[in-house]
Amino acid sequence: MTEAMETPDGESYLAAIAGIVADVEDIGVEFARVKIRELRALAAAGRLADAQGAPRNARVQVHDMVLRSISAEVAGVMRLTDRAVQRRIGEARVTIEGFPAAVAAWEAGRIVQGHVKAIVDAGLNLPGEMWAEFEAVAIERCDGQTPNRVRGELEILAHRMHPRSFAERHEEAAAGRCVRLMPGRDGMSDLIATLPTVIAEGIHDRLTQQARAIIDTRDERSAGSEIVATDARSTDQVRADVFSDLLLAGTPALDDTRDTTAGPLGAIRARVQVLVPAATLTGGNDGPCDLAGRSPIDPATARTLAGSTHIWERLFHDPTTGVTVSTDSYRVPSGMRRFLQARDQHCRFPGCRVAAIRCEIDHTHDHALGGRTELTNLAHLCQRHHSMKQFTAWKVRQLQGGVLEWTSPLGRIYREDAPTPAVAFTPAASPPGDPAPF
């Protein structure tokens, strides 16, 4: 293990950090008050337009003209376009009038603006008459969580509450898949593909793996090729170039990797981590499944993935102890690693959503200092937060049940509970005289 470098810990340094944190906290409270006031003012502008509007005539809707006029008036003081203000008025009305409990919780300091946006975005998937029921549950789910962490959970919650099945709605949405070309500046354009989430995630993952293989080759064999030696492209640039090569030529232009790798770039396959409830896997319902760290995917796709051992890991746990007992993955990681991926789902630093399959398993109590390799001393951390644990004054200890307790340099405590399992098993009751099922 790399020896941790010293972090400033003098009283003046800690006092300065404490002052900055206090200022940011105060500013957050003031910002929330001002932002809520602005939203209410914009919502009032929309209601005024409703009150002044008239029924449609043969050519134009008077209400729209009134709303445009009010938007233009407000835009003058906000220094925005009237179109932007009109859009903000609509968003403000949805938030203030459609989700009043979320706004009240924000105003009371229970949640922050990011939580409100996540609640509104997810709630809009539901019929309006279900918004109140949804936000009541959603506010509780936000307690103690960052907006980034809870967003995916709220989306899943909304999909499960919807009166129509996720599979049915996904089928309709998939009919809108398309590729669009958006001209940009300086001879550049954006090629935008609207695809099922699991396919888009798989494409991005495969491009990333191929880009990293090219960069690794460049870094290790720069002396062996004039082309490679002069290659200074970033990961984003290489990913874009591989994307272009695959679409135009069917294979990466630089199909060269280290001798120790499994094969050429074309052999690299995407990895997608999906959590599928048992009832959905067996066809018992058509609820959404969770693409870890991203968003819901449709159940049919999840079942297809579950049937292919090339890109799916099926986990089998003892229903009583929860310990992994077997897997049919094509890869051969330890049972402990598979259990931790299922438990953690993502990086365990507060607020981080990097999927576990892209994280490192860290010994909470350093192995070099006597920490044991056991489930109660292991957790997934992304590279950024693993390094921060090693090289800064942030400290962490693991409590019972996989809970991580982080302590900041100022002594603030942040508890990071283990994610809620996507599926839980309980022993089935045996009929009289029958042996136990396990």
Coordinates of C-alpha atoms in Angstrom, one line a residue, residues 67-363:
L67 CA -48.5 34.1 -21.3
R68 CA -46.0 35.1 -24.0
S69 CA -46.5 38.8 -23.1
I70 CA -46.0 38.1 -19.3
S71 CA -42.9 35.9 -20.1
A72 CA -41.4 38.7 -22.2
E73 CA -42.0 41.2 -19.3
V74 CA -40.3 38.9 -16.8
A75 CA -37.5 38.1 -19.2
G76 CA -36.5 41.7 -19.2
V77 CA -35.5 41.7 -15.6
M78 CA -34.1 38.1 -15.6
R79 CA -32.1 38.9 -18.7
L80 CA -33.3 35.8 -20.4
T81 CA -35.2 35.1 -23.6
D82 CA -39.0 35.1 -23.3
R83 CA -39.0 31.5 -24.5
A84 CA -36.7 30.5 -21.6
V85 CA -38.9 32.3 -19.1
Q86 CA -42.1 30.7 -20.5
R87 CA -40.4 27.3 -20.1
R88 CA -39.4 28.1 -16.5
I89 CA -42.9 29.3 -15.7
G90 CA -44.3 25.9 -16.8
E91 CA -41.6 24.1 -14.8
A92 CA -42.3 26.3 -11.7
R93 CA -46.1 25.5 -11.9
V94 CA -45.5 21.8 -12.1
T95 CA -43.1 22.0 -9.0
I96 CA -45.1 24.4 -6.9
E97 CA -48.6 23.2 -7.7
G98 CA -48.0 19.5 -8.5
F99 CA -45.5 18.6 -5.7
P100 CA -46.3 21.0 -2.8
A101 CA -45.1 18.6 -0.1
A102 CA -41.7 18.3 -1.8
V103 CA -41.4 22.1 -1.8
A104 CA -42.4 22.3 1.8
A105 CA -39.8 19.7 2.7
W106 CA -37.2 21.7 0.8
E107 CA -38.3 24.9 2.6
A108 CA -38.0 23.1 6.0
G109 CA -34.5 21.9 5.2
R110 CA -35.3 18.2 5.0
I111 CA -34.3 17.9 1.4
V112 CA -32.4 20.1 -1.1
Q113 CA -33.2 21.4 -4.6
G114 CA -31.7 18.3 -6.2
H115 CA -34.0 16.1 -4.3
V116 CA -37.0 18.1 -5.5
K117 CA -35.9 17.9 -9.1
A118 CA -35.4 14.1 -8.8
I119 CA -38.9 13.8 -7.2
V120 CA -40.6 15.9 -9.9
D121 CA -38.7 14.2 -12.8
A122 CA -39.6 10.7 -11.5
G123 CA -43.2 11.7 -10.5
L124 CA -44.0 13.0 -14.0
N125 CA -43.9 9.4 -15.2
L126 CA -47.1 8.9 -13.2
P127 CA -50.7 10.2 -13.8
G128 CA -51.3 13.5 -12.0
E129 CA -53.7 12.0 -9.5
M130 CA -50.9 9.8 -8.1
W131 CA -48.4 12.6 -7.6
A132 CA -49.3 13.2 -3.9
E133 CA -49.1 9.6 -3.0
F134 CA -45.7 9.3 -4.8
E135 CA -44.1 12.4 -3.3
A136 CA -45.0 11.3 0.2
V137 CA -43.0 8.1 -0.2
A138 CA -40.3 9.8 -2.2
I139 CA -39.5 12.4 0.4
E140 CA -38.9 9.7 3.0
R141 CA -36.6 7.9 0.5
C142 CA -34.6 11.1 0.2
D143 CA -33.8 11.3 3.9
G144 CA -30.1 11.0 4.5
Q145 CA -29.3 10.4 0.8
T146 CA -27.8 12.6 -1.9
P147 CA -29.9 13.5 -4.9
N148 CA -27.6 11.6 -7.2
R149 CA -27.8 8.5 -5.1
V150 CA -31.6 8.4 -4.7
R151 CA -32.6 9.5 -8.3
G152 CA -32.5 5.9 -9.7
E153 CA -34.4 4.6 -6.7
L154 CA -37.2 7.2 -7.2
E155 CA -37.5 6.3 -10.9
I156 CA -37.9 2.6 -10.0
L157 CA -40.5 3.6 -7.4
A158 CA -42.5 5.6 -9.9
H159 CA -42.4 2.8 -12.5
R160 CA -43.6 0.3 -9.9
M161 CA -46.4 2.5 -8.8
H162 CA -47.6 3.2 -12.4
P163 CA -51.0 1.6 -13.2
R164 CA -49.6 0.4 -16.6
S165 CA -46.7 -2.1 -16.7
F166 CA -43.2 -0.9 -17.4
A167 CA -42.9 -3.5 -20.2
E168 CA -45.9 -2.0 -22.0
R169 CA -44.7 1.6 -21.6
H170 CA -41.1 0.6 -22.7
E171 CA -42.5 -1.1 -25.8
E172 CA -44.2 2.2 -26.8
A173 CA -41.1 4.2 -26.0
A174 CA -38.9 1.9 -28.0
A175 CA -40.9 2.7 -31.1
G176 CA -39.3 6.2 -30.9
R177 CA -35.7 5.0 -31.2
C178 CA -33.8 7.0 -33.7
V179 CA -30.5 8.6 -34.7
R180 CA -30.3 12.4 -35.1
L181 CA -27.6 14.6 -36.5
M182 CA -27.2 18.0 -34.8
P183 CA -24.8 20.4 -36.7
G184 CA -22.4 22.2 -34.5
R185 CA -19.6 24.7 -34.8
D186 CA -16.2 24.6 -36.5
G187 CA -17.1 21.7 -38.7
M188 CA -18.3 19.5 -35.8
S189 CA -21.6 17.8 -35.2
D190 CA -23.4 15.7 -32.6
L191 CA -24.6 12.3 -33.6
I192 CA -27.4 11.4 -31.1
A193 CA -28.8 7.9 -30.9
T194 CA -32.0 7.4 -28.8
L195 CA -31.8 3.7 -27.8
P196 CA -33.0 1.3 -25.1
T197 CA -30.9 2.1 -22.0
V198 CA -29.2 -1.2 -21.7
I199 CA -28.0 -1.1 -25.3
A200 CA -26.7 2.5 -24.9
E201 CA -24.9 1.5 -21.7
G202 CA -23.4 -1.6 -23.4
I203 CA -22.2 0.5 -26.4
H204 CA -20.5 3.1 -24.1
D205 CA -18.9 0.4 -21.9
R206 CA -17.5 -1.5 -24.9
L207 CA -16.1 1.8 -26.4
T208 CA -14.5 2.6 -23.1
Q209 CA -12.8 -0.7 -22.8
Q210 CA -11.5 -0.5 -26.3
A211 CA -10.3 3.1 -25.7
R212 CA -8.5 2.0 -22.6
A213 CA -6.8 -0.9 -24.4
I214 CA -5.5 1.5 -27.1
I215 CA -4.2 3.9 -24.5
D216 CA -2.5 1.1 -22.5
T217 CA -0.9 -0.1 -25.7
R218 CA 0.3 3.4 -26.5
D219 CA 1.7 4.0 -23.1
E220 CA 3.6 0.6 -22.9
R221 CA 4.8 0.3 -26.5
S222 CA 5.3 3.9 -27.6
A223 CA 8.8 3.1 -28.7
G224 CA 7.7 0.4 -31.1
S225 CA 5.5 2.4 -33.5
E226 CA 5.9 5.8 -34.9
I227 CA 2.1 6.2 -35.0
V228 CA 1.6 5.0 -31.5
A229 CA 4.5 7.2 -30.2
T230 CA 2.9 10.3 -31.5
D231 CA -0.6 9.4 -30.3
A232 CA -1.6 11.9 -27.6
R233 CA -5.3 11.5 -27.7
S234 CA -7.4 11.6 -24.6
T235 CA -9.8 8.8 -23.6
D236 CA -12.8 10.8 -24.9
Q237 CA -11.0 11.3 -28.2
V238 CA -10.1 7.7 -28.6
R239 CA -13.6 6.6 -27.7
A240 CA -15.0 8.9 -30.4
D241 CA -12.5 7.6 -33.0
V242 CA -13.2 4.0 -32.2
F243 CA -16.9 4.7 -32.5
S244 CA -16.4 6.2 -35.9
D245 CA -14.2 3.3 -37.0
L246 CA -16.7 0.7 -35.9
L247 CA -19.6 2.3 -37.8
L248 CA -17.7 3.2 -41.0
A249 CA -15.3 0.3 -41.3
G250 CA -16.7 -2.3 -39.0
T251 CA -13.4 -2.6 -37.0
P252 CA -11.2 -0.3 -35.0
A253 CA -8.4 1.2 -37.1
L254 CA -5.8 0.5 -34.3
D255 CA -6.6 -3.1 -33.4
D256 CA -3.5 -3.7 -31.3
T257 CA -3.3 -4.6 -27.7
R258 CA -0.8 -6.1 -25.2
D259 CA 0.2 -9.7 -25.7
T260 CA -1.2 -10.4 -22.2
T261 CA -4.7 -9.5 -23.1
A262 CA -7.4 -11.9 -24.2
G263 CA -7.5 -10.8 -27.8
P264 CA -7.8 -7.9 -30.2
L265 CA -10.0 -4.9 -29.6
G266 CA -12.9 -6.5 -31.5
A267 CA -13.0 -9.3 -28.9
I268 CA -13.8 -6.8 -26.1
R269 CA -17.4 -7.2 -25.0
A270 CA -19.5 -4.8 -23.0
R271 CA -20.3 -5.4 -19.3
V272 CA -23.7 -4.4 -17.9
Q273 CA -24.7 -4.8 -14.3
V274 CA -28.5 -5.3 -13.9
L275 CA -30.5 -6.1 -10.7
V276 CA -33.5 -8.3 -11.5
P277 CA -36.2 -9.1 -8.9
A278 CA -36.9 -12.8 -8.8
A279 CA -40.6 -12.3 -9.7
T280 CA -39.6 -10.4 -12.8
L281 CA -37.0 -13.0 -13.8
T282 CA -39.5 -15.8 -13.6
G283 CA -42.2 -13.8 -15.4
G284 CA -44.3 -13.2 -12.3
N285 CA -44.6 -9.5 -13.1
D286 CA -43.5 -7.0 -15.7
G287 CA -41.9 -4.4 -13.3
P288 CA -38.8 -2.5 -14.2
C289 CA -35.3 -3.8 -13.4
D290 CA -32.4 -1.6 -12.2
L291 CA -29.4 -0.9 -14.4
A292 CA -27.0 -0.3 -11.4
G293 CA -26.0 3.3 -11.1
R294 CA -28.0 4.3 -14.2
S295 CA -31.8 3.9 -14.7
P296 CA -34.6 1.3 -15.1
I297 CA -34.6 -1.1 -18.0
D298 CA -37.5 -3.2 -19.3
P299 CA -38.0 -6.7 -18.0
A300 CA -37.9 -8.5 -21.3
T301 CA -34.3 -7.2 -21.9
A302 CA -33.3 -8.2 -18.3
R303 CA -34.6 -11.7 -18.9
T304 CA -32.7 -11.9 -22.1
L305 CA -29.5 -10.8 -20.4
A306 CA -30.1 -13.3 -17.6
G307 CA -30.1 -16.1 -20.1
S308 CA -26.6 -15.2 -21.5
T309 CA -23.7 -16.1 -19.4
H310 CA -21.4 -13.9 -21.6
I311 CA -22.7 -10.6 -20.1
W312 CA -24.7 -11.6 -17.1
E313 CA -23.8 -13.0 -13.7
R314 CA -26.6 -14.9 -11.9
L315 CA -26.2 -15.0 -8.2
F316 CA -27.5 -17.6 -5.9
H317 CA -27.6 -16.9 -2.1
D318 CA -28.4 -19.0 0.9
P319 CA -31.9 -17.7 1.7
T320 CA -31.2 -17.9 5.4
T321 CA -27.7 -16.5 5.8
G322 CA -27.6 -14.4 2.6
V323 CA -24.1 -15.8 1.8
T324 CA -23.3 -16.5 -1.8
V325 CA -23.2 -20.2 -2.5
S326 CA -22.8 -20.4 -6.3
T327 CA -22.7 -18.5 -9.6
D328 CA -22.9 -19.5 -13.2
S329 CA -20.8 -16.5 -14.5
Y330 CA -18.3 -17.2 -17.2
R331 CA -15.8 -15.2 -15.2
V332 CA -14.4 -16.8 -12.1
P333 CA -14.2 -14.1 -9.3
S334 CA -14.4 -15.3 -5.7
G335 CA -17.7 -15.9 -4.1
M336 CA -16.9 -13.1 -1.8
R337 CA -16.4 -10.6 -4.7
R338 CA -19.7 -11.6 -6.2
F339 CA -21.5 -11.1 -2.8
L340 CA -19.9 -7.7 -2.4
Q341 CA -21.0 -6.6 -5.8
A342 CA -24.6 -7.6 -5.1
R343 CA -24.5 -6.0 -1.6
D344 CA -22.8 -2.7 -2.5
Q345 CA -24.2 -2.1 -6.0
H346 CA -22.0 1.1 -6.3
C347 CA -19.2 3.0 -4.7
R348 CA -19.8 3.4 -1.0
F349 CA -18.6 6.9 -0.5
P350 CA -21.5 9.2 0.4
G351 CA -23.3 10.3 -2.8
C352 CA -21.3 8.3 -5.3
R353 CA -23.1 6.2 -7.9
V354 CA -20.2 4.6 -9.8
A355 CA -21.4 1.0 -10.4
A356 CA -19.6 -1.7 -8.4
I357 CA -18.3 -3.4 -11.5
R358 CA -16.3 -0.3 -12.2
C359 CA -15.0 0.1 -8.6
E360 CA -12.2 -1.4 -6.5
I361 CA -12.7 -3.5 -3.5
D362 CA -11.1 -1.8 -0.5
H363 CA -10.1 -3.1 2.9

